């Protein structure tokens, strides 16, 4: 059954159903007919037996008995298949039809009212036996009425033969019908298959139309379309990422090339060469860091970033980061403040890096003289970390995309800030996601906040 | 100090040899794992720098056979891969450190010096002196030209690090890691600010400058003898 096509399965099931129904119907019909014939036979036998009794009861003595016999013959002769034998008590045959057959001894002693059946070679008989008392005779006579029902058997044989032939024909016809029904029923499925097999990376925006598809297949088509949408999204993100990489690397590479060529085009003093090499070194370091960051993100995308599971006091991490960044904050007159404590389960190095990115990001956008506030709250099943800084409000269309790699709110700033490749927030997000946490950004009324929720795992 | 560099990429190999030689080391260079093993067994090196991906034997094989032969010379791996399992494998086999390509040469130099120093078991000093700057590590005090200098805890740690490794260019990432325990590259200029502040206290009032900037590479503390 495993390798049969759906069409073949449905045809087979159709056929089996028809065979089962027909067989039950045929068997019932057969049994009912048999019963009916039996009742008819019994009725005929009982009737004739009563008449025979009547005739013999009228007789007086041996002589009178022989007078009644022609009447008996006339009575029975009307029925073609019926024969009678009348026996004296000493088993001498008083009367016998020429058609009457010799029946075995046991039927002569059979009870009245009981119809017996006897199969003799090709022939089938039904009969009844009665003991009849005759006046002037000391012992009763035995009357045997025998009905030849061989015709009935023939009828049933014919009936059965035709039933089997009919059954086979119906089975074949229903199988063929089943095939046709299955084929036409599965047509939408073949349509789906056709669209699916035509899919390639270039045609990911295609969808399977929902209208002509029957209800049973709609869920399948919906899931399939949803899968296509996800693939398309991932594919677009990947292509954008590649384009971004090319763009982000092209700028420093072309800087390096131009700069080096210009320097080499004339003889210069040693400090000019040195200057060029230093400048190249800075550019190269930036590229190297970008490659590292992109590798980290690529690994995170492939689920290769597996954080350690250590118990981490988030306030300790924040104090350490404050310790590191406070020089920078002081220079720009920015205050750093922390409220609350909370624990998280995770990788110390990665969380250091994630929170450090958020803090350096906040430092970059906070105006002088303002305060960056960090808030840690521990709840029953998670710890929330929020870092808020005053600064320009980010419009809601950008909020979601802030975490995309290379995304910048202001596209013109792309070339501008050399130290910020636009990967910091993407890295922070992949770290938080590797910790099964959630990160989001809010921005309203000149206050921008990044929030992290880390579940207390396992 | 004698080093062996096994690197199959000719340009990288040449630059490594040149850089290390100019930093005062005696450097042999080979291009295959088989040669590396042969050299390492027949000659006495203070440190091996092995590329992981090499024709013949890879770096791990070389290390395994070397350790099997009873050589416990320190080994630093250079690797283009940074899969966790690679690190674990290397460290399990007894590598002493690893650097992921692309790396900064100053970073390599710093690591090489750390590994060589580890072997020597440097004596624990309690006071250090450079030119007219004296530092008492126990009392956490610094005096220059007879004048006491007030330093914060982090400034003192930074000064101590520069002093302990005087004459070496220390990359910013190394400083961040050693002084602030920040073990990842941060793209801010915190270290510049910190060094600038330390300079203001140590160098600004004196003609002889002790803290030097190696542009694009890091910082160094040194004074003419």
XYZ file of C-alpha atoms in Angstrom:
683
model
C 0.000 0.000 0.000
C 2.955 2.258 0.728
C 4.075 2.779 -2.835
C 0.661 2.882 -4.501
C -0.344 6.167 -6.005
C -3.197 8.054 -4.452
C -5.293 7.393 -7.571
C -4.676 3.649 -7.377
C -5.501 3.636 -3.677
C -8.756 5.455 -4.207
C -9.737 3.156 -7.103
C -9.018 0.114 -4.961
C -11.000 1.487 -2.054
C -13.905 2.288 -4.351
C -13.798 -1.252 -5.710
C -13.623 -2.856 -2.281
C -16.588 -0.831 -1.106
C -18.700 -1.873 -4.099
C -17.732 -5.536 -3.675
C -18.612 -5.465 0.000
C -22.015 -3.846 -0.560
C -22.924 -6.155 -3.450
C -21.838 -9.261 -1.562
C -23.981 -8.427 1.441
C -26.946 -7.628 -0.808
C -26.461 -10.848 -2.852
C -26.166 -13.079 0.205
C -29.314 -11.585 1.760
C -31.266 -12.036 -1.471
C -30.066 -15.617 -1.754
C -31.095 -16.495 1.792
C -34.499 -14.839 1.480
C -35.256 -16.661 -1.787
C -34.207 -20.020 -0.343
C -36.483 -19.424 2.625
C -39.367 -18.404 0.384
C -39.061 -21.523 -1.781
C -38.982 -23.680 1.286
C -42.206 -22.153 2.581
C -43.893 -22.701 -0.786
C -42.788 -26.343 -0.844
C -43.977 -26.961 2.694
C -47.341 -25.378 1.880
C -47.821 -27.604 -1.178
C -46.810 -30.741 0.743
C -49.097 -29.982 3.701
C -52.050 -29.364 1.351
C -51.597 -32.627 -0.547
C -50.993 -34.575 2.627
C -54.305 -33.297 4.028
C -56.139 -34.370 0.841
C -54.501 -37.791 0.951
C -55.530 -38.219 4.563
C -59.063 -37.249 3.671
C -59.233 -39.759 0.808
C -57.856 -42.614 2.848
C -60.050 -41.852 5.830
C -63.083 -42.356 3.579
C -62.013 -45.859 2.559
C -63.529 -48.938 4.186
C -61.382 -52.038 4.101
C -58.869 -53.295 1.543
C -61.265 -53.345 -1.369
C -62.489 -49.892 -0.798
C -58.871 -48.736 -0.519
C -58.097 -49.932 -4.023
C -61.115 -48.000 -5.252
C -59.808 -44.813 -3.824
C -56.380 -45.189 -5.405
C -57.272 -43.809 -8.869
C -58.683 -40.724 -7.113
C -55.450 -40.394 -5.272
C -53.540 -40.668 -8.515
C -55.732 -37.942 -10.002
C -55.118 -35.737 -6.992
C -51.398 -36.093 -7.149
C -51.075 -36.269 -10.928
C -51.966 -32.613 -11.175
C -48.633 -31.720 -9.632
C -45.810 -32.584 -11.967
C -42.989 -32.836 -9.429
C -45.012 -34.487 -6.709
C -45.002 -38.250 -6.084
C -46.566 -40.337 -3.380
C -45.997 -43.786 -1.860
C -48.353 -45.453 0.517
C -47.068 -48.306 2.585
C -48.863 -50.806 4.719
C -47.688 -51.380 8.240
C -45.628 -54.340 7.071
C -43.886 -52.098 4.526
C -45.631 -53.598 1.510
C -46.264 -50.944 -1.119
C -49.994 -50.350 -1.504
C -49.619 -47.515 -3.899
C -46.768 -45.808 -5.675
C -46.449 -43.180 -8.332
C -44.253 -44.126 -11.213
C -42.294 -40.992 -10.463
C -41.871 -41.850 -6.836
C -38.331 -42.682 -5.849
C -37.200 -45.135 -3.234
C -36.357 -43.031 -0.168
C -34.172 -44.213 2.655
C -35.787 -46.011 5.595
C -35.283 -43.118 8.051
C -37.744 -40.843 6.208
C -40.564 -43.361 6.621
C -40.425 -42.874 10.327
C -40.164 -39.098 10.213
C -42.504 -37.030 12.325
C -45.562 -35.562 10.788
C -45.313 -31.787 10.179
C -41.525 -32.072 9.759
C -40.400 -31.488 6.229
C -37.300 -33.456 5.346
C -34.753 -32.884 2.630
C -32.817 -35.508 0.750
C -29.996 -35.018 -1.690
C -29.647 -37.949 -4.029
C -26.938 -37.405 -6.636
C -28.056 -34.638 -8.993
C -31.524 -34.628 -7.448
C -32.848 -32.803 -4.458
C -36.038 -33.848 -2.753
C -38.259 -32.487 -0.063
C -40.877 -34.637 1.545
C -43.375 -35.244 4.320
C -44.450 -38.425 6.034
C -47.792 -39.117 7.762
C -49.331 -42.088 9.555
C -52.921 -42.434 8.445
C -55.450 -44.644 10.213
C -57.874 -46.422 7.904
C -61.126 -47.987 9.116
C -61.023 -51.785 9.432
C -57.246 -51.817 9.399
C -55.519 -52.674 12.637
C -52.352 -50.688 11.852
C -52.132 -47.227 10.318
C -50.739 -46.780 6.796
C -47.697 -44.695 6.061
C -48.063 -42.026 3.381
C -44.895 -40.466 1.891
C -45.177 -37.335 -0.229
C -42.033 -36.512 -2.166
C -41.429 -33.253 -3.997
C -38.622 -33.070 -6.528
C -36.999 -29.630 -6.023
C -34.021 -30.134 -8.326
C -35.330 -27.239 -10.431
C -34.949 -24.900 -7.496
C -31.313 -25.882 -7.064
C -30.708 -25.235 -10.738
C -32.293 -21.842 -10.351
C -30.032 -21.009 -7.466
C -26.962 -22.196 -9.342
C -27.805 -19.908 -12.239
C -28.541 -17.096 -9.855
C -25.177 -17.484 -8.178
C -23.292 -17.641 -11.441
C -24.877 -14.389 -12.616
C -24.278 -12.851 -9.267
C -20.531 -13.512 -9.505
C -20.364 -12.230 -13.064
C -22.276 -9.140 -12.018
C -19.981 -8.659 -9.058
C -16.827 -8.780 -11.169
C -18.247 -6.383 -13.737
C -19.360 -3.961 -11.004
C -15.951 -4.180 -9.330
C -14.175 -3.335 -12.577
C -16.574 -0.530 -13.405
C -16.284 0.940 -9.921
C -12.491 0.746 -10.042
C -12.563 2.627 -13.322
C -14.976 5.150 -11.871
C -12.795 5.518 -8.802
C -9.810 6.203 -11.009
C -11.687 8.889 -12.909
C -12.948 10.501 -9.703
C -9.530 10.414 -8.080
C -7.858 11.886 -11.130
C -10.257 14.779 -11.341
C -10.268 15.213 -7.549
C -6.485 15.422 -7.438
C -6.233 17.882 -10.273
C -5.689 20.880 -7.952
C -2.855 18.977 -6.330
C -1.153 18.633 -9.678
C -1.552 22.360 -10.172
C 0.165 22.989 -6.857
C 2.933 20.621 -7.902
C 3.360 22.421 -11.182
C 3.818 25.789 -9.477
C 6.126 24.303 -6.862
C 8.361 22.616 -9.421
C 8.643 25.869 -11.330
C 10.032 27.690 -8.288
C 13.585 28.992 -8.248
C 15.427 31.690 -6.374
C 14.384 34.137 -9.067
C 10.674 33.444 -8.880
C 10.270 33.415 -5.114
C 7.678 36.180 -5.285
C 5.266 33.801 -7.081
C 2.412 32.367 -5.020
C -0.049 29.537 -5.614
C -3.499 31.050 -6.241
C -5.940 30.133 -3.476
C -9.286 30.577 -5.302
C -9.423 27.462 -7.529
C -8.149 25.188 -4.786
C -10.730 23.061 -2.938
C -11.173 23.534 0.792
C -9.186 20.471 1.818
C -6.076 21.739 0.048
C -6.319 25.360 1.144
C -4.409 24.781 4.359
C -1.614 23.117 2.389
C -1.489 25.963 -0.107
C -1.521 28.527 2.699
C 1.391 26.816 4.462
C 3.245 26.500 1.207
C 2.732 30.177 0.409
C 3.812 31.119 3.925
C 6.971 29.053 3.453
C 7.639 30.869 0.186
C 7.183 34.200 1.942
C 9.682 33.242 4.624
C 12.154 31.991 2.047
C 11.742 35.138 0.007
C 12.337 37.289 3.065
C 15.446 35.343 4.042
C 16.652 35.461 0.477
C 16.137 39.199 0.203
C 17.911 39.711 3.502
C 20.800 37.567 2.297
C 21.074 39.430 -1.012
C 20.927 42.759 0.796
C 23.585 41.538 3.168
C 25.863 40.539 0.296
C 25.242 43.861 -1.387
C 25.996 45.632 1.886
C 29.209 43.685 2.338
C 30.287 44.572 -1.157
C 29.433 48.210 -0.578
C 30.987 48.437 2.880
C 34.203 46.785 1.751
C 34.392 48.583 -1.550
C 34.747 51.988 0.086
C 37.794 51.162 2.225
C 39.381 49.104 -0.554
C 39.024 51.903 -3.044
C 40.396 54.350 -0.446
C 43.401 52.110 0.048
C 44.004 51.768 -3.657
C 43.658 55.419 -4.524
C 45.729 56.536 -1.608
C 48.524 54.074 -2.300
C 48.595 54.855 -6.027
C 48.719 58.592 -5.412
C 51.557 58.216 -2.921
C 53.536 56.002 -5.285
C 53.079 58.307 -8.282
C 55.843 60.652 -7.045
C 59.021 60.307 -5.068
C 58.337 61.586 -1.572
C 60.151 61.915 1.686
C 59.929 59.151 4.217
C 57.302 60.813 6.418
C 54.854 60.920 3.498
C 55.254 57.167 3.016
C 54.872 56.606 6.693
C 51.729 58.709 6.711
C 50.323 56.637 3.889
C 51.090 53.361 5.602
C 49.525 54.517 8.850
C 46.424 55.626 7.079
C 46.273 52.280 5.268
C 46.727 50.465 8.540
C 43.740 52.239 10.052
C 41.603 51.371 7.063
C 42.732 47.758 7.140
C 41.998 47.439 10.837
C 38.511 48.679 10.263
C 38.002 46.132 7.502
C 39.409 43.400 9.653
C 37.016 44.241 12.461
C 34.121 44.313 10.042
C 35.042 40.872 8.759
C 35.195 39.580 12.335
C 31.804 41.047 13.087
C 30.264 39.624 9.937
C 31.704 36.215 10.690
C 30.163 36.391 14.140
C 26.794 37.276 12.638
C 27.059 34.536 10.033
C 27.765 32.020 12.763
C 24.891 33.340 14.841
C 22.588 32.949 11.839
C 23.625 29.339 11.527
C 23.055 28.653 15.195
C 26.772 28.153 15.821
C 26.912 30.660 18.670
C 26.321 28.583 21.772
C 26.473 30.664 24.920
C 27.900 29.256 28.107
C 25.445 29.071 30.966
C 26.894 30.929 33.904
C 25.050 32.875 36.591
C 25.755 36.509 35.928
C 25.028 39.481 38.154
C 24.012 42.077 35.575
C 24.831 44.983 37.896
C 28.451 43.732 38.017
C 28.610 43.755 34.238
C 27.181 47.258 34.121
C 29.613 48.549 36.760
C 32.495 47.073 34.821
C 31.258 48.752 31.640
C 30.770 52.057 33.482
C 34.314 51.709 34.738
C 35.496 51.371 31.165
C 33.298 54.022 29.579
C 33.270 56.625 32.339
C 36.360 58.340 30.930
C 34.566 58.834 27.654
C 31.398 59.957 29.424
C 33.333 62.405 31.582
C 34.984 63.944 28.550
C 31.564 64.702 27.149
C 29.943 65.638 30.443
C 27.558 62.691 30.404
C 26.376 61.046 33.618
C 25.993 57.281 33.914
C 23.496 55.906 36.410
C 22.356 52.419 37.404
C 19.245 51.396 39.320
C 18.279 47.906 40.422
C 19.945 44.525 40.304
C 19.147 41.269 38.621
C 20.651 38.010 37.592
C 20.815 36.334 34.226
C 21.903 32.978 32.970
C 24.353 33.221 30.113
C 27.752 33.758 28.598
C 29.687 36.482 30.405
C 31.844 37.481 27.444
C 28.905 37.683 25.060
C 26.690 39.638 27.442
C 29.623 42.000 28.126
C 29.810 42.607 24.440
C 26.050 43.007 23.927
C 25.647 45.511 26.762
C 28.868 47.294 25.805
C 27.495 47.849 22.301
C 24.323 49.367 23.750
C 26.274 51.598 26.103
C 28.691 52.855 23.451
C 25.721 53.400 21.162
C 23.980 55.466 23.854
C 27.173 57.468 24.450
C 27.336 58.256 20.760
C 23.873 59.798 20.621
C 23.516 61.464 24.027
C 23.979 65.247 24.064
C 26.546 66.685 26.468
C 25.450 67.236 30.030
C 22.682 64.606 30.006
C 22.337 61.302 31.822
C 22.321 57.758 30.498
C 20.306 55.616 32.890
C 20.432 51.854 33.142
C 17.603 50.039 34.865
C 17.682 46.371 35.855
C 14.513 44.663 37.052
C 14.269 41.087 38.128
C 10.886 39.409 37.737
C 9.814 35.871 38.552
C 10.752 34.317 35.234
C 12.919 36.924 33.525
C 15.274 39.822 34.052
C 14.851 43.042 32.119
C 17.698 45.379 31.297
C 16.893 48.847 29.983
C 19.240 51.588 28.922
C 17.729 54.981 28.227
C 19.298 58.133 26.931
C 17.985 61.525 25.920
C 18.496 62.251 22.262
C 16.708 62.738 18.984
C 13.515 60.714 18.793
C 13.787 57.868 16.307
C 10.674 57.565 14.179
C 8.773 54.292 14.509
C 9.508 53.177 10.923
C 13.188 52.896 11.865
C 12.750 51.242 15.262
C 12.319 47.697 13.961
C 15.107 47.983 11.424
C 17.641 49.437 13.851
C 18.842 45.914 14.556
C 19.360 45.042 10.896
C 22.962 44.825 9.848
C 24.390 47.960 8.263
C 21.150 49.783 8.943
C 21.509 53.461 9.659
C 18.696 55.863 10.394
C 20.384 58.491 8.291
C 21.741 56.945 5.076
C 24.042 59.919 4.557
C 25.903 58.941 7.733
C 26.933 55.714 6.101
C 30.237 56.993 4.876
C 30.654 59.440 7.712
C 31.444 57.654 10.947
C 34.464 55.483 10.361
C 34.394 53.604 13.628
C 30.817 52.503 13.358
C 30.150 49.930 10.672
C 26.499 49.521 11.663
C 26.912 45.986 12.938
C 26.931 46.652 16.678
C 23.180 46.419 17.236
C 22.866 43.427 14.910
C 25.511 41.645 16.974
C 23.770 42.607 20.200
C 20.525 41.205 18.873
C 22.071 37.906 17.785
C 23.712 37.537 21.201
C 20.415 38.173 22.975
C 18.602 35.779 20.635
C 21.247 33.133 21.241
C 20.310 33.547 24.913
C 16.640 33.050 23.988
C 15.976 36.627 25.051
C 14.177 39.515 23.409
C 15.467 42.978 22.484
C 13.485 45.967 21.399
C 13.793 49.702 21.121
C 11.473 52.478 22.166
C 11.767 56.136 21.321
C 9.418 58.922 22.298
C 9.561 62.508 23.493
C 13.317 62.798 23.136
C 14.070 59.652 25.113
C 15.421 56.561 23.396
C 15.559 53.242 25.219
C 16.880 49.810 24.408
C 15.332 46.974 26.383
C 16.476 43.413 26.828
C 14.472 40.658 28.424
C 16.425 37.561 29.396
C 14.439 34.537 30.553
C 15.575 32.608 33.630
C 16.263 29.485 31.720
C 15.666 25.870 32.628
C 65.523 33.994 21.234
C 64.980 31.550 18.409
C 61.597 31.160 16.743
C 60.252 28.848 14.053
C 57.505 30.108 11.767
C 55.611 27.474 9.755
C 53.339 29.211 7.270
C 52.519 28.021 3.740
C 51.218 31.357 2.469
C 54.469 32.906 1.103
C 53.563 36.565 1.626
C 52.355 36.074 5.187
C 55.403 33.948 5.958
C 57.835 36.511 4.625
C 56.219 39.386 6.505
C 56.093 37.425 9.714
C 59.758 36.546 9.397
C 60.711 40.122 8.612
C 58.606 41.593 11.414
C 59.827 39.155 14.037
C 63.446 39.506 12.920
C 63.195 43.295 13.183
C 61.679 42.855 16.656
C 64.967 41.182 17.630
C 64.196 37.496 17.235
C 66.150 34.890 15.373
C 63.577 33.453 12.966
C 63.567 30.292 10.829
C 60.793 29.846 8.334
C 59.404 26.657 6.774
C 56.441 26.175 4.457
C 55.176 22.676 5.173
C 54.138 20.740 8.227
C 56.672 18.036 7.551
C 59.563 20.527 7.510
C 58.196 22.174 10.627
C 58.217 18.882 12.518
C 61.729 18.035 11.314
C 63.125 21.447 12.341
C 61.307 21.478 15.669
C 62.693 18.075 16.621
C 66.270 18.607 15.483
C 66.759 22.163 16.743
C 66.069 23.960 19.982
C 63.472 26.713 19.550
C 62.051 28.976 22.193
C 58.683 29.199 20.433
C 56.886 27.725 17.416
C 54.356 29.678 15.384
C 52.285 27.162 13.389
C 49.671 27.750 10.753
C 46.880 25.207 11.173
C 46.219 24.661 7.471
C 49.434 23.479 5.869
C 50.271 21.008 3.128
C 51.715 17.715 4.334
C 50.963 17.702 8.022
C 48.537 20.225 9.438
C 49.447 22.268 12.509
C 47.613 19.952 14.879
C 49.406 16.898 13.563
C 52.747 18.624 13.975
C 51.868 19.562 17.540
C 50.677 16.057 18.389
C 53.802 14.392 17.062
C 55.994 16.996 18.696
C 54.419 16.425 22.107
C 54.641 12.665 21.513
C 58.369 13.138 20.908
C 58.640 14.785 24.316
C 59.154 18.376 23.159
C 57.308 20.890 25.305
C 58.310 24.038 23.457
C 55.492 26.648 23.565
C 53.298 26.718 20.457
C 51.201 29.536 19.074
C 48.641 28.630 16.403
C 47.574 30.827 13.535
C 44.199 29.850 12.201
C 41.749 31.153 9.653
C 38.943 29.268 11.293
C 37.557 30.272 14.619
C 35.104 27.503 15.275
C 34.842 26.643 18.948
C 35.775 23.036 18.301
C 38.970 24.180 16.577
C 40.014 26.053 19.677
C 39.163 23.197 21.943
C 41.084 20.789 19.739
C 44.144 23.025 19.631
C 44.161 23.695 23.347
C 43.546 20.032 24.186
C 46.558 19.077 22.124
C 48.647 21.437 24.218
C 48.786 24.613 22.172
C 49.665 27.598 24.321
C 47.804 30.273 22.393
C 46.082 30.903 19.107
C 45.430 33.890 16.865
C 42.682 34.114 14.301
C 43.523 35.529 10.886
C 43.459 38.318 10.018
C 45.386 39.505 13.048
C 47.389 42.628 13.745
C 51.124 42.096 13.838
C 51.382 44.086 17.047
C 48.936 41.634 18.594
C 51.072 38.683 17.477
C 54.216 40.321 18.830
C 52.553 40.961 22.185
C 51.408 37.353 22.442
C 54.811 36.010 21.426
C 56.484 38.060 24.158
C 53.913 36.927 26.712
C 54.561 33.275 25.862
C 58.335 33.696 26.007
C 58.092 35.488 29.325
C 55.875 32.765 30.736
C 58.670 30.296 30.127
C 61.145 32.446 32.053
C 58.948 32.854 35.119
C 59.675 36.568 35.480
C 60.704 37.581 39.004
C 58.061 39.392 41.007
C 59.287 42.908 41.434
C 57.822 45.276 43.933
C 59.374 48.455 42.572
C 60.084 49.469 39.013
C 62.027 52.366 37.608
C 62.219 54.005 34.224
C 64.259 57.197 33.784
C 63.215 59.347 36.727
C 59.861 57.599 37.263
C 59.680 55.230 40.207
C 56.709 53.002 40.858
C 56.032 51.050 44.038
C 53.731 48.184 43.143
C 53.007 47.214 46.745
C 52.051 50.688 47.935
C 50.484 51.530 44.551
C 52.486 54.777 44.428
C 54.228 56.587 41.590
C 56.884 59.257 41.962
C 58.490 61.205 39.130
C 61.375 63.598 39.653
C 60.803 63.358 43.393
C 57.214 64.512 42.978
C 54.336 62.203 44.044
C 51.807 61.579 41.257
C 48.147 60.931 42.115
C 46.719 58.120 40.033
C 43.334 56.426 39.992
C 43.277 52.616 40.328
C 42.821 52.066 36.596
C 45.496 54.611 35.727
C 47.873 52.793 38.003
C 47.043 49.440 36.413
C 47.635 50.941 32.965
C 50.966 52.386 34.075
C 51.973 49.056 35.609
C 51.139 47.201 32.391
C 53.144 49.634 30.258
C 56.065 49.443 32.665
C 56.135 45.677 32.925
C 56.296 45.447 29.179
C 58.467 48.456 28.512
C 59.818 48.637 25.019
C 56.880 46.680 23.612
C 54.098 48.135 21.573
C 50.874 47.169 23.354
C 47.788 47.016 21.123
C 44.686 48.763 22.405
C 42.787 45.484 22.547
C 45.446 44.046 24.851
C 45.289 47.074 27.107
C 41.491 46.904 27.252
C 41.652 43.232 28.097
C 44.389 43.492 30.742
C 43.297 46.659 32.507
C 39.499 46.669 32.100
C 38.844 42.976 31.436
C 37.117 43.930 28.168
C 37.857 40.875 26.081
C 36.436 41.983 22.791
C 37.162 44.727 20.296
C 35.201 47.816 21.157
C 35.073 50.485 18.527
C 35.348 53.421 20.922
C 38.350 55.543 21.797
C 38.310 54.837 25.535
C 41.928 53.666 25.534
C 43.070 56.852 23.793
C 41.340 58.921 26.442
C 42.807 56.821 29.247
C 46.333 57.087 27.842
C 45.917 60.803 27.264
C 44.942 61.244 30.937
C 47.847 59.149 32.158
C 50.198 61.175 29.985
C 48.871 64.379 31.449
C 49.972 63.168 34.863
C 53.201 61.388 33.953
C 54.654 63.202 30.977
C 53.144 66.665 30.573
C 55.312 68.407 33.138
C 58.526 66.777 31.934
C 60.675 67.183 28.873
C 61.502 63.514 28.661
C 58.397 61.746 27.410
C 58.000 58.132 28.549
C 54.725 57.086 26.890
C 54.885 56.808 23.116
C 52.187 56.267 20.553
C 52.785 53.692 17.827
C 50.286 55.051 15.398
C 47.620 52.616 14.313
C 49.148 49.938 16.546
C 49.168 50.892 20.180
C 51.190 52.420 22.965
C 54.619 51.841 24.401
C 56.588 53.000 27.389
C 60.295 53.508 26.887
C 63.148 55.797 27.724
C 66.660 56.129 26.313
C 69.221 54.386 28.483
